[in-house]
Each structure stands twice: as structure tokens, then as C-alpha cells.
Coordinates of C-alpha atoms in Angstrom, one line a residue:
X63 CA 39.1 92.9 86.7
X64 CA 38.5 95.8 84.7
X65 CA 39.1 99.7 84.1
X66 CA 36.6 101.9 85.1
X67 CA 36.9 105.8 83.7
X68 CA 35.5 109.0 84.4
X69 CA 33.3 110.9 81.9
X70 CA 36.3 112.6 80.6
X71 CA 38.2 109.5 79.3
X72 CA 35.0 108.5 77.5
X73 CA 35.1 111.6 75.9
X74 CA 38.3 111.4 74.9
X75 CA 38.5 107.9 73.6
X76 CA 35.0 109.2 71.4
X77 CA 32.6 106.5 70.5
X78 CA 32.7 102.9 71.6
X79 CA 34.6 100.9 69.4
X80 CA 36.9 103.8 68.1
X81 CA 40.7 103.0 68.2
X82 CA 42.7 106.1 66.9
X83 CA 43.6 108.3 69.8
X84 CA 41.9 111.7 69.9
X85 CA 44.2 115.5 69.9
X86 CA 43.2 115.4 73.8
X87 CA 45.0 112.1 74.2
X88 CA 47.9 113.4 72.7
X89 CA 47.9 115.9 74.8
X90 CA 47.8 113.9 77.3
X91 CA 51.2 111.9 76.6
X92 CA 52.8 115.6 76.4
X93 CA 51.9 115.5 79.6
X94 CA 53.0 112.1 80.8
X95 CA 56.1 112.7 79.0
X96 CA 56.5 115.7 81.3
X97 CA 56.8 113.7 84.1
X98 CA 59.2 110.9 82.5
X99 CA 61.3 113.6 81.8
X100 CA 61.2 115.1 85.8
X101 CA 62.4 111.4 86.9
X102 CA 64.9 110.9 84.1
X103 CA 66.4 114.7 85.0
X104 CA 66.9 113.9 88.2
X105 CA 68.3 110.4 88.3
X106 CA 71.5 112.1 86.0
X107 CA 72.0 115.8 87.1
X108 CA 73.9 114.4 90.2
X109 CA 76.3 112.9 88.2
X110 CA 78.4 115.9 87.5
X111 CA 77.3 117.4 90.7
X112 CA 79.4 114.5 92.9
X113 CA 82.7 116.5 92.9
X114 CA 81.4 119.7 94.2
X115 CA 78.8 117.2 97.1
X116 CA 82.0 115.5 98.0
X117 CA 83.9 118.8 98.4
X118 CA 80.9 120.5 100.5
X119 CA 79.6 117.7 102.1
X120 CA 82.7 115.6 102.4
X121 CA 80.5 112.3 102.6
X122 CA 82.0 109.0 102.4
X123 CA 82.4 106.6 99.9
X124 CA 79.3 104.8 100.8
X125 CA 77.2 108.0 102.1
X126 CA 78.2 109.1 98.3
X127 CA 76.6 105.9 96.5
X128 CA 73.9 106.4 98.9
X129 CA 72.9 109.5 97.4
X130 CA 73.0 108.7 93.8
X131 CA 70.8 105.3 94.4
X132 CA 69.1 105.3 97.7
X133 CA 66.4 107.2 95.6
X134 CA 66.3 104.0 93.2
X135 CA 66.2 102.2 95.5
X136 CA 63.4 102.9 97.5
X137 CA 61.3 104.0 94.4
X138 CA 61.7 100.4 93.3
X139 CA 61.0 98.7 95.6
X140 CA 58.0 101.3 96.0
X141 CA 56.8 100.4 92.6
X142 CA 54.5 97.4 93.0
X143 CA 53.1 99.3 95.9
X144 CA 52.5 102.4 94.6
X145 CA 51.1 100.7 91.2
X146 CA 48.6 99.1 93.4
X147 CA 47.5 102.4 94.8
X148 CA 46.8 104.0 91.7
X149 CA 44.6 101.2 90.9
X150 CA 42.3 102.1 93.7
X151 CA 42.5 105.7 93.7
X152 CA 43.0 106.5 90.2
X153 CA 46.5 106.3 88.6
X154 CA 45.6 110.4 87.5
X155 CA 45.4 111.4 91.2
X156 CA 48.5 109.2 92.2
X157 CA 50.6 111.3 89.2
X158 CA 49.4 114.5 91.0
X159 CA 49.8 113.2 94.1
X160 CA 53.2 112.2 93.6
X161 CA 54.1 115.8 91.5
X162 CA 54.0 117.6 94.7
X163 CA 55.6 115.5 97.0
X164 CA 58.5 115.5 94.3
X165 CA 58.5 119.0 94.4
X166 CA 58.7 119.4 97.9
X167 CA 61.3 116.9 98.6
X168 CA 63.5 118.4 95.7
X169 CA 63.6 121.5 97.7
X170 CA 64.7 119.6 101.0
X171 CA 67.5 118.3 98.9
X172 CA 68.8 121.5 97.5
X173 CA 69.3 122.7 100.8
X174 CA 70.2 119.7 102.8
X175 CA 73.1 120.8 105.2
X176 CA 74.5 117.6 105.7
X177 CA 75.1 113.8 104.2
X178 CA 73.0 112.3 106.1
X179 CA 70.6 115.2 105.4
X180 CA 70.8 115.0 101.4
X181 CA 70.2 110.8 101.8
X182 CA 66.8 111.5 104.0
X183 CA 65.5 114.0 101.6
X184 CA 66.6 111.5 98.5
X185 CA 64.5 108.7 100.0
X186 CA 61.7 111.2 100.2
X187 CA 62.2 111.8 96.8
X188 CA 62.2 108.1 95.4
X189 CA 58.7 107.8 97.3
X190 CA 57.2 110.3 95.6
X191 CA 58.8 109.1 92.3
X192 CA 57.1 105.8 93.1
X193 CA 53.7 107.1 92.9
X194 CA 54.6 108.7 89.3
X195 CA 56.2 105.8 87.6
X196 CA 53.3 103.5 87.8
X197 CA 51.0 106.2 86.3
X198 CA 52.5 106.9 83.3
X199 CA 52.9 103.5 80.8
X200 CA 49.7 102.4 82.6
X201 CA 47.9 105.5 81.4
X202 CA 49.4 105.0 78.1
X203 CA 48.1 101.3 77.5
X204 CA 44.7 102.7 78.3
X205 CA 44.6 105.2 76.6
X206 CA 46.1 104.2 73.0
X207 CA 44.5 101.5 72.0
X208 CA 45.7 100.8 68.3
X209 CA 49.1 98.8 68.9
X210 CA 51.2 101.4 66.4
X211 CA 50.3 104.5 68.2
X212 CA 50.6 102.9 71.4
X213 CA 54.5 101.5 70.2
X214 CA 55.0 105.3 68.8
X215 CA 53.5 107.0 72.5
X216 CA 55.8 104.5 74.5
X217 CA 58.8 105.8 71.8
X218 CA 57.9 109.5 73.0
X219 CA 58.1 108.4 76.6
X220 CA 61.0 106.9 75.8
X221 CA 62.5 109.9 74.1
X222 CA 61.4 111.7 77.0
X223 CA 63.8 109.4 79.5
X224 CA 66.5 110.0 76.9
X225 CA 66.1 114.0 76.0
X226 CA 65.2 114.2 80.2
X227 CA 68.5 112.1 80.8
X228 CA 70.5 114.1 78.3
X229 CA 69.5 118.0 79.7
X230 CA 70.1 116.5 83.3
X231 CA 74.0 116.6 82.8
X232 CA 74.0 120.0 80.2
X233 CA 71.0 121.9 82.5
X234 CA 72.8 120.7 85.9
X235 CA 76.3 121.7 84.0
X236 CA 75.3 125.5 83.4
X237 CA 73.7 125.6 86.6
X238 CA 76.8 124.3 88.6
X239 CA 79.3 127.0 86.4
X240 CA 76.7 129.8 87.9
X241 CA 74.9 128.5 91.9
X242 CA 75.6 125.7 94.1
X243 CA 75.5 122.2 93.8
X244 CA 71.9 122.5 95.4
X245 CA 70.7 124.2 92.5
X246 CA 70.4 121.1 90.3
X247 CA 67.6 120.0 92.4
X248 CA 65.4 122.9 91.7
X249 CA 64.9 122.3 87.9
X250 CA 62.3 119.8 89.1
X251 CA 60.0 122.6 90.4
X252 CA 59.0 123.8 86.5
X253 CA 58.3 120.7 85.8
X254 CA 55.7 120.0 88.5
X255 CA 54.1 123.2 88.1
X256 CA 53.5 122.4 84.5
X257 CA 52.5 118.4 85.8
X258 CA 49.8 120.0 88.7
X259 CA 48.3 122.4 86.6
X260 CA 47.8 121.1 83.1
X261 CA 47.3 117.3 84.2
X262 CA 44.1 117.4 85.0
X263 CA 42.7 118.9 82.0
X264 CA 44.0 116.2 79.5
X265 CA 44.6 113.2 81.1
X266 CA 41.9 111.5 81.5
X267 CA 41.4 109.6 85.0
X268 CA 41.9 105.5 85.1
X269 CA 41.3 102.9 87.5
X270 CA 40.0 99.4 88.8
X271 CA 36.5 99.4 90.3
X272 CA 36.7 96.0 91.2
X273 CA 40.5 96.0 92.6
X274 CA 40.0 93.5 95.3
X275 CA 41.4 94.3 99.1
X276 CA 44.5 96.1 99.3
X277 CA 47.1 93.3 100.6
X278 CA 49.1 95.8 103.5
X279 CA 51.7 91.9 104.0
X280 CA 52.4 91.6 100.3
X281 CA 52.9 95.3 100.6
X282 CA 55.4 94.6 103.3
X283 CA 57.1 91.7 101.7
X284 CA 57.4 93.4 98.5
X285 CA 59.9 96.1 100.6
X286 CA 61.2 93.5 102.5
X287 CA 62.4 91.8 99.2
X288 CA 63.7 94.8 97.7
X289 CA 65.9 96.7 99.7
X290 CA 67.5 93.9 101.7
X291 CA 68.7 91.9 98.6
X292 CA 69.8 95.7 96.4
X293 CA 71.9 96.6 100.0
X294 CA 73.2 93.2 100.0
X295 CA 74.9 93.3 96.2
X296 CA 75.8 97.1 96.8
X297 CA 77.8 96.4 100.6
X298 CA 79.1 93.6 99.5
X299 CA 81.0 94.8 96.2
X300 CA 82.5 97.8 98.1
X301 CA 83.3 95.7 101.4
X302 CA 83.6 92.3 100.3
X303 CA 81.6 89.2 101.5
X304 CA 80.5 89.8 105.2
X305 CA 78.5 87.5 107.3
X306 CA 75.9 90.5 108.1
X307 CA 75.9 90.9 104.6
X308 CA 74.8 87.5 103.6
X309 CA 72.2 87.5 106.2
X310 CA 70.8 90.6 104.9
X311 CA 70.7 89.2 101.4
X312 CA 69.3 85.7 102.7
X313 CA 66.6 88.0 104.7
X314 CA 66.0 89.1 101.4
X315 CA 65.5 86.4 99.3
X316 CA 63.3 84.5 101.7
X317 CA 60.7 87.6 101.5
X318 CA 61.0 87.5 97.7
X319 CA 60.3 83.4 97.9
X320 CA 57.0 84.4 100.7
X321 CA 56.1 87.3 98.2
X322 CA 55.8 84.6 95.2
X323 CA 53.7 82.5 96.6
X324 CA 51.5 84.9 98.4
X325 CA 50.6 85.8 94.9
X326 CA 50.1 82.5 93.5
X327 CA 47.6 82.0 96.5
X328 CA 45.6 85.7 96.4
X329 CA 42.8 85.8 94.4
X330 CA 43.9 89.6 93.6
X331 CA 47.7 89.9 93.5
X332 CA 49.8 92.7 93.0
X333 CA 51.4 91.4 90.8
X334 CA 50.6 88.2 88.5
X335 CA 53.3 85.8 88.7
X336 CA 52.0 84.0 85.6
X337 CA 53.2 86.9 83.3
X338 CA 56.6 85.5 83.9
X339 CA 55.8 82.7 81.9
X340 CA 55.8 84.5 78.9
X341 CA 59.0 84.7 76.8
X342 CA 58.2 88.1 75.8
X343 CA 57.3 89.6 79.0
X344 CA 60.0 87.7 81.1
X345 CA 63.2 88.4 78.4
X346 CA 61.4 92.0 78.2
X347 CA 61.8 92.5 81.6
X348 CA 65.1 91.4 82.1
X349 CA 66.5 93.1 79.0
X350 CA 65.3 96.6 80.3
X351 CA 66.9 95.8 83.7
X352 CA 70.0 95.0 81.8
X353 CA 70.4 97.7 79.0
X354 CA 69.7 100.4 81.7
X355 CA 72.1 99.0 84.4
X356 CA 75.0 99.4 81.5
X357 CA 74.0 103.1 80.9
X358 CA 74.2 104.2 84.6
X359 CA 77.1 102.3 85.2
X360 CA 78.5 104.4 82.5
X361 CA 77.2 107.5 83.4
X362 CA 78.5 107.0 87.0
X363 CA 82.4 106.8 86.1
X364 CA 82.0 108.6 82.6
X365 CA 80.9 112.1 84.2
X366 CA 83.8 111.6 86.7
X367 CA 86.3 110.7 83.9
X368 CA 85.5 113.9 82.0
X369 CA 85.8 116.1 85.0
X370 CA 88.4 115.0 87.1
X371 CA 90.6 113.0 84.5
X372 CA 90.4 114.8 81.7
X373 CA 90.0 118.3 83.5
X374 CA 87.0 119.7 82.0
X375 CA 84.3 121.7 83.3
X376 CA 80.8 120.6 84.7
X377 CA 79.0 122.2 82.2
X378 CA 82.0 121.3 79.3
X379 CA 81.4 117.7 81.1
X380 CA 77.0 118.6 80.4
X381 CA 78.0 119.0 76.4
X382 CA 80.1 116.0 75.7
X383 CA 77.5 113.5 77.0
X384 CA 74.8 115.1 75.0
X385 CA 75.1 114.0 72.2
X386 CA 75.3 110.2 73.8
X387 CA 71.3 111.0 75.6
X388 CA 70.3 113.0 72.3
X389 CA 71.3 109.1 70.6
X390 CA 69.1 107.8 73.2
X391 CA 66.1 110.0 72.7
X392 CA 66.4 109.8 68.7
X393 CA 66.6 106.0 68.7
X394 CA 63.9 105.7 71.1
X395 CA 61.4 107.5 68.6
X396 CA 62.8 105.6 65.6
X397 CA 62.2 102.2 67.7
X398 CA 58.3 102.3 66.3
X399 CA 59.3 102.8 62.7
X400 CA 62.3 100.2 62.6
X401 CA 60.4 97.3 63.9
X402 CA 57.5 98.0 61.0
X403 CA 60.2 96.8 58.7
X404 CA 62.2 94.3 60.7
X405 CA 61.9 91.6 62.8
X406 CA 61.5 93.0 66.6
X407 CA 63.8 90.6 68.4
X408 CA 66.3 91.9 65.5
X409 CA 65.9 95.1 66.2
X410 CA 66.3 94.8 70.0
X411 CA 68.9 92.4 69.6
X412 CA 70.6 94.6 67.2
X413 CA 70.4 97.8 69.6
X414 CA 72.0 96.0 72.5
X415 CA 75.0 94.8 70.2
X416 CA 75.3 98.3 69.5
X417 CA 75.5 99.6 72.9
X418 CA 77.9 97.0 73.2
X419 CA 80.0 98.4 71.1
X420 CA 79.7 101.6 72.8
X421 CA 80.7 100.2 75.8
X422 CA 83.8 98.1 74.4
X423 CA 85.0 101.6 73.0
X424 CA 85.2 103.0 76.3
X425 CA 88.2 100.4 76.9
X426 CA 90.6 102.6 74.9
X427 CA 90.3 106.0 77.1
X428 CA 93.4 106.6 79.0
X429 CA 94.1 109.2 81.6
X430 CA 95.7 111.9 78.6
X431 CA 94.0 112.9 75.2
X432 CA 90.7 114.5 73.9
X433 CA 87.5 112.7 75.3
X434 CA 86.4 112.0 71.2
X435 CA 86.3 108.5 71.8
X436 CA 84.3 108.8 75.1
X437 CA 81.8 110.7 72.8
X438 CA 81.9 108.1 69.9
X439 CA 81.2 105.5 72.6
X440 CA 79.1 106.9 74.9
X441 CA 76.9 108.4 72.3
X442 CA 76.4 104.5 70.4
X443 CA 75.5 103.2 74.0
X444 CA 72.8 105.7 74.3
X445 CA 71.4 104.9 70.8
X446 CA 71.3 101.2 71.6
X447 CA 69.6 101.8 74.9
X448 CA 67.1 104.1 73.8
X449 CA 66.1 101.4 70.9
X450 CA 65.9 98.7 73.7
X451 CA 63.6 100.9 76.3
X452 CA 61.0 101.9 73.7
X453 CA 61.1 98.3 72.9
X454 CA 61.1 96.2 76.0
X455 CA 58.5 98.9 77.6
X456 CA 56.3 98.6 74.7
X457 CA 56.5 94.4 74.7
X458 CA 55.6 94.3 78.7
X459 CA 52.1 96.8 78.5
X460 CA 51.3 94.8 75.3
X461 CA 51.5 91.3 76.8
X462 CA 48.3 91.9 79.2
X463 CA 45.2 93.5 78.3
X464 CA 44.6 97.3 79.7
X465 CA 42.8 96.7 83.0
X466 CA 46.2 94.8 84.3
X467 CA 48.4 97.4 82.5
X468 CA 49.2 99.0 86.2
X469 CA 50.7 96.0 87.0
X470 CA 52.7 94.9 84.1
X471 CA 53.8 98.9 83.7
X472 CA 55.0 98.1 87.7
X473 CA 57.3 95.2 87.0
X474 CA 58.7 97.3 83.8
X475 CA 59.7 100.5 86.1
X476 CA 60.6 98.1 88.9
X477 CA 63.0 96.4 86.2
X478 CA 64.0 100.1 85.2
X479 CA 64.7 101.7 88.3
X480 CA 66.7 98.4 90.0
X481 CA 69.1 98.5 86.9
X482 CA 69.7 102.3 87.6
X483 CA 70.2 101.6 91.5
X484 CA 72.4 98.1 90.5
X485 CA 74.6 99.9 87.9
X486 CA 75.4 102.4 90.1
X487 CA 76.2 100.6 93.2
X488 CA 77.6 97.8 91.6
X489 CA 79.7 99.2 88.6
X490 CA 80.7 102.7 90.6
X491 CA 82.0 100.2 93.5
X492 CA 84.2 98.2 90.6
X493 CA 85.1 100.9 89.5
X494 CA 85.9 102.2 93.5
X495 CA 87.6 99.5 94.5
X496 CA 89.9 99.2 91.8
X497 CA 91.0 102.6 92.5
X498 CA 91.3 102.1 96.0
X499 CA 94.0 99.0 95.8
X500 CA 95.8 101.4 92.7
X501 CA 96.1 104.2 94.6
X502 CA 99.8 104.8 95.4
X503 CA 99.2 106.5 99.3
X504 CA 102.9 106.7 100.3
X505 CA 103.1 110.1 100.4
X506 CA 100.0 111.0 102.2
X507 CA 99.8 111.3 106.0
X508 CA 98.8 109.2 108.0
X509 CA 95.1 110.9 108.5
X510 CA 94.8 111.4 104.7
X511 CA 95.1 108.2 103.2
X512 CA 91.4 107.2 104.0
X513 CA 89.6 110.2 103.4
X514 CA 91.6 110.2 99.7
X515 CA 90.6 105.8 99.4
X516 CA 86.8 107.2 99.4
X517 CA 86.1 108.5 96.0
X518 CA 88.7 110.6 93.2
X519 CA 86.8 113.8 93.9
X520 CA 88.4 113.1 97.6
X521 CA 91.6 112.3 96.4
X522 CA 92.1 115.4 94.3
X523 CA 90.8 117.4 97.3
X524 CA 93.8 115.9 99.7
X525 CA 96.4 116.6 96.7
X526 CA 95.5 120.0 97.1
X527 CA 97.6 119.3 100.3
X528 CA 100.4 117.8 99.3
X529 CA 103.5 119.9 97.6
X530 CA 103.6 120.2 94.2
X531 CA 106.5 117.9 93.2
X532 CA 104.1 115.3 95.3
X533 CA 101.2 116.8 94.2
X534 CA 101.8 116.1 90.8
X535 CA 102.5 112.2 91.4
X536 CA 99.5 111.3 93.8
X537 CA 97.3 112.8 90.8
X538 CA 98.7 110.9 88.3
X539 CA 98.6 108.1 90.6
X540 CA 95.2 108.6 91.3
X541 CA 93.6 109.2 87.9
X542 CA 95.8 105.9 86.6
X543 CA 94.0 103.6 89.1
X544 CA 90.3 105.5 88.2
X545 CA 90.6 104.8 84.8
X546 CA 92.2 101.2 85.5
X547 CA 88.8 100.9 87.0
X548 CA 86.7 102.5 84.5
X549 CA 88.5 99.9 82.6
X550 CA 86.7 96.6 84.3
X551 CA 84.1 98.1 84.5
X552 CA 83.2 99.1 80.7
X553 CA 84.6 95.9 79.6
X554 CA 81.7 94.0 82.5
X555 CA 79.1 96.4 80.6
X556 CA 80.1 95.7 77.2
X557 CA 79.8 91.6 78.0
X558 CA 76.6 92.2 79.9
X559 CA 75.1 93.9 76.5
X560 CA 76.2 91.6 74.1
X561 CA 75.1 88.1 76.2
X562 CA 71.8 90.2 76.5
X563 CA 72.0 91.0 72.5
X564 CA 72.2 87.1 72.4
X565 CA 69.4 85.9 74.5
X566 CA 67.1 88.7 72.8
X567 CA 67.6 86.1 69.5
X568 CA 67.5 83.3 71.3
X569 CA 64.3 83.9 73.3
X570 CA 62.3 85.7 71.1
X571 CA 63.1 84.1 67.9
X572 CA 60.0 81.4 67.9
X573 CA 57.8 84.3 68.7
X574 CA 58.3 86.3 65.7
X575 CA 54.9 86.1 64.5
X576 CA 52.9 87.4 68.2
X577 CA 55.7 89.8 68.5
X578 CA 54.9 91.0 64.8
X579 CA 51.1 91.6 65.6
X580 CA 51.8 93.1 69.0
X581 CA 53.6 96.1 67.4
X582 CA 52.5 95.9 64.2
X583 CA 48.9 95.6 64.1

């Protein structure tokens, strides 16, 4: 297999043989960052929104994970698909593609009437997000060449998550002070228009001429996989173990155990099972999953914490979690100058320690106080993170030549997008069922006590109810048992970073040298 290109990329990768990427091709990652940064808005500028959803919309507890992650979720398990696709039609025309369907699904969302309505028009979102997530690192291992400015691009795209990540909360902040809680949606439009209109003049067009048949079962069975086993975990930490549930999950895994060996078999898989025997791409892999399933479990209760513990504002909320994404975005840049001077597994390991750290921090906030440690905390999380994304993206695109960059870049996002869907569902439903067995309901009526169990947005919404001797007790009641949850749940993440931190060393330590010349060369 092998990439084929249009006149334009020719032009812009100059004469055969040259490595340095051209002004056109940095152009062209402007671009590409553009659309990083229209995913990485909108998988955070709900987080502050969820009070004023819950208060409009009054979903459940489960409607209301459902429309944080239902969007990772089905972009996920999307991803392999999706990266297949571009491969045949050209990953420039799948980035356009997927622009407008983005746009067009944003604006369902910001008007959706209803729960069930807002889900429908998230799922709509994550497939149109599917078709853009592929594009982008593949594009980027095509088009730089030379393994420093190729580690330095993926840094930018990394920065791009981070700084897109960081303005989702402060943008969606300001914007839910002024409109409605729709409004947050419509910061994607911009962003598309910019995507549609300038994309085709820099980016240069990309794909396989010699893809092989498009395999509509493996297509099937990569879905099947997917969603099955994510529903599983995410049902079964809110409800407990169910025999529906374990079926579900069994469902999936013996789709995932079909999928496998379909592509040992196929002559042209979607995805190459045999990358997986590489330390570096397998620990890579797993390490990105893992880093960004810490930061959106974080994000999840640290959002709520600031607004409905503490009692700040949604945009006061936006400001004291920039500094945490701004961490992210700086580290991700200085990712390709700290690994010219020390050891990459160091670095990486290093980074995950100190989101660690961050994480273990978060163990000290209490229900009264300023939120300075939440911001000490929150903001070394991000910088670890952001070293750790730049890092694990860069060591998955470089393990395979370009022409099978679609696919590694696939199994990289898939990674990426899982983690946000897994941190979500299963941290925010620690973190949820904690509260629920805290919760001191005595003085609730009968018809209150489980619309208040569903989330603390719904609990402070039924104190409103209550008099205000009572008033005063259910709330204190009900922020104790939150933050007795945020509690488990930051102390799960910081454990989770520092095994991680661990196996980084212990993986990648013999392959010091190929991980040297990979980013160094």
C-alpha cells in the first residue's frame, strides 16, 4: 500500500527527496489545528453547561452522562471506520466532509427541546467528529516528513487540544453569564467556516490508490465491539452488576475477538493487528487512553465542584480551569524540545507522575475555602497530560511508515476519544454513586428524593423547595457526599497516572535508542 497525492501535495512537498516542510504546509497544520481545536471545544464546554441542562431539561442521571459521552462514544467507535474512508476518498475531502456535518449537528443541539432530543443530535455530532479525527495526524505524518518537525506539528495539535480544551470552559462560561445553555454549541460554527473555506487551499489532498475492498463486516464488528463493551462499564458502575449488562459486555467482547482475527486473515485490514506488537506503539496507545481518561474524569466533577460547591459562576468556574488547559497546551509544545535533551520514556514518564500529583492534590478540597488548590492541582494535571498527548501521538504515527499513517492515527484517536467517554462515565458515576448513598434524604418528600439521587445540580434544584432551616442542611448534606465522591475518584486518577508513569519506564526503557531516532532524527 501506498499514498497517492494530488498535484498540489507535490507542490508542496517541492522536489523529490526534500524533507523540510514548505510555508504552504504550515499552513496547512494552522488549519488542521483548527479542527483539533473544534473537537477539543466541544468535548469541554458542556461541562459547566450541565447545571443549567439539568435545570432546563431536567434529564436523568443517566440521560445526563449520555450527553457528555454518547458523542465519544460513537465517534470512537466510528474511528477505524471513518479512517478507512478517508483512505479511499481522500482524508482532505473526509475533513471537509465531516466540517459541515459538525456544523449542522451543533445547531440541532443548541436548540434541542428535549433530553432525548440533545442525545440524538450529540450522536450526530460524534459521526461527524469521526470523519475529522482520522484526517488530521494522518495528514500530518504525510506531510512532515523530517521526524523533528513532525514531533513539533503533532506538539501544535497537541496545543491545539489543550488551548481548544481550555477556551471550551472560559468561551462557554461568558457565553452562559449572557444566552442560554444552547449557545455553547454555536462557537463551533466559526470554526467550520474557517475549516470549509480555507482547507482546500493549503492542505494538500492524501490517499491510498491501492486501498483494497472496503470490508462493510469488519466495519460492523468494529461498532459492534465498541459500543456494547463502553455501555457495559458505563451501566454497570451507575447500576451495579446486571445480568443484561454482562451479556451486553460479553456481546461485546466476542465482536472485538471476531474483529481480531478478521484482520489477521484480510489481506487489507483496517487496522493491522501486528502494530500491537510493538512496545512503543502498544504502551503509546494505552498511555494516551489513560492520561486522557484522568483529565475528563477530572474535568467532569471539577467544573461541578467549582459551581455548585464552592458557589462560583459559570464563567468565574471558565477562569479557574484555564490556567490547568493553558498547562496543557504549553507543555504540549514544549514536549518536542524536552525530549531533544532527555530520554523520551523519561519525559513521558515524568509527565504522568506529574499529573499524578495534580490529581493527588485534588484529595485535599473540602466543601468550604478558596478553590487555590483545585487550581494548583488541576493546572499540574493538565501540564502532565499535555506532555503525554504530544508524546504518545507522536510515537504511534512514527512507528509505521506514512501510507499506513491513517490507520495508526485511527487506533491513536480511538484510544483518545474511549479515555474521554470512559472517564466520564466511569469516574462521574463514582463520583455519582458516592453521593447518592451520602445523601441525607430525610427531609425530602417522598416524590423528591429521586429526582434530588440523580445528579447535585438536581439536588440543589429540590432544596430550592425545602424551608430554609432544611434548606440549609440538605445542601450541606448534599455537597459533603459530592465532594466525598470527588474524593475516590481523584485518588482512582492519581493511582491510575502514577502505575501508568511506571509502565512508561518499564516498557520503554530497552527502547531508548529507536525511540531516540524516532523523535530525534
Amino acid at each position: 500500500m501506498s499514498v497517492s497525492t494530488d498535484r498540489g501535495i507535490n507542490d508542496a512537498y517541492g522536489a523529490p527527496g526534500q524533507s523540510s516542510a514548505s510555508r504552504r504546509d504550515w499552513l496547512g497544520l494552522v488549519v488542521l489545528a483548527f479542527a483539533v481545536l473544534l473537537i477539543a471545544v466541544d468535548g469541554t464546554v458542556l461541562d459547566l453547561a450541565l447545571p443549567f441542562i439539568s435545570a432546563d431539561l431536567e434529564p436523568s442521571s443517566t440521560q445526563l452522562l449520555w450527553i457528555i459521552d454518547v458523542y465519544s462514544f460513537v465517534l470512537a467507535g466510528l474511528l477505524i471506520t471513518m479512517g478507512t474512508l478517508g483512505d479511499r476518498i481522500g482524508r482532505r475531502r473526509l475533513l471537509l466532509i465531516g466540517a459541515a456535518g459538525f456544523g449542522i449537528a451543533s445547531l440541532i443541539a443548541a436548540w434541542a427541546p428535549t433530553p432525548e432530543m440533545l442525545i440524538a443530535a450529540r450522536v450526530l455530532q460524534g459521526i461527524s467528529g469521526a470523519t475529522l479525527m482520522p484526517a488530521t495526524l494522518g495528514l500530518i505524518r504525510t506531510i512532515f516528513v523530517d521526524p523533528r518537525q513532525r514531533t513539533l506539528a503533532i506538539g501544535v495539535w497537541g496545543a491545539m487540544a489543550g488551548g481548544g480544551t481550555a477556551a471550551g470552559p472560559l468561551i462557554g462560561g461568558w457565553l452562559l453569564e449572557h444566552f442560554w445553555w444552547g449557545s455553547v454549541f454555536l462557537i463551533n460554527l466559526p470554526v467550520m467556516l474557517v475549516l470549509i473555506a480555507v482547507g482546500p487551499l493549503v492542505i494538500p489532498e492524501s490517499k491510498d490508490p491501492a486501498p483494497g475492498r472496503f470490508d462493510l463486516i469488519s466495519a460492523a464488528l468494529s461498532m459492534t465491539t465498541m459500543l456494547p463493551l463502553v455501555y457495559a462499564v458505563k451501566e454497570t458502575v451507575v447500576h451495579g452488576v446486571d445480568p443484561v449488562l454482562l451479556a451486553v459486555g460479553l456481546v461485546g467482547l466476542a465482536s472485538g475477538v471476531v474483529f481480531v482475527r478478521r484482520q489477521k486473515s484480510m489481506k487489507d485490514p483496517m487496522i493491522d493487528i501486528g502494530l500491537f506488537g510493538k512496545p512503543a506503539f502498544s504502551t503509546a496507545v494505552l498511555t494516551n487512553l489513560l492520561s486522557i481518561f484522568a483529565l475528563a474524569g477530572v474535568l467532569f466533577f471539577g467544573s461541578q465542584y467549582l459551581q455548585l460547591v464552592l458557589g462560583n459562576s459559570a464563567f468565574e468556574s471558565g477562569v479557574l480551569m484555564l490556567p490547568g488547559m493553558l498547562m496543557s497546551a504549553i507543555t504540549a509544545l514544549a514536549a518536542a524540545w524536552l525530549v531533544r535533551r532527555w530520554a523520551t520514556s523519561h519525559v513521558l514518564g515524568g509527565g504522568l507522575a506529574i499529573a499524578g500529583v495534580g490529581a493527588a492534590l485534588m484529595l485535599t478540597l473540602g466543601v468550604d475555602g478558596a478553590p487555590t488548590m483545585f487550581v494548583v492541582g488541576f493546572g499540574l494535571a493538565g501540564a502532565g497530560v499535555g506532555i503525554a498527548l504530544t508524546l504518545t501521538s507522536d510515537l504511534v504515527v512514527s512507528a509505521v511508515e506514512p501510507e499506513r499513517a491513517g490507520a495508526a492515527s485511527a487506533v491513536s484517536e480511538t484510544a483518545y476519544e474511549l479515555g474521554i467517554a470512559l472517564g466520564v462515565a466511569v469516574l462521574g458515576s463514582v463520583v455519582m454513586a458516592i453521593f447518592r448513598t451520602g445523601l441525607d434524604t430525610s427531609m425530602l418528600a417522598p416524590d423528591q428524593v429521586e429526582p434530588a439521587q440523580g445528579t447535585l445540580g438536581a439536588a440543589v434544584a429540590e432544596a430550592q423547595h425545602l424551608p430554609e432551616t432544611a434548606r440549609t442542611v440538605f445542601l450541606e448534606s448534599a455537597q459533603a457526599a459530592f465532594v466525598d465522591g470527588m474524593h475516590v475518584a481523584a485518588g482512582a486518577t492519581a493511582v491510575i497516572l502514577f502505575a501508568t508513569a511506571i509502565l512508561v519506564l518499564r516498557m520503554l526503557r530497552d527502547r531508548q535508542g529507536e525511540l531516540s531516532s524516532t523523535t530525534n532524527e
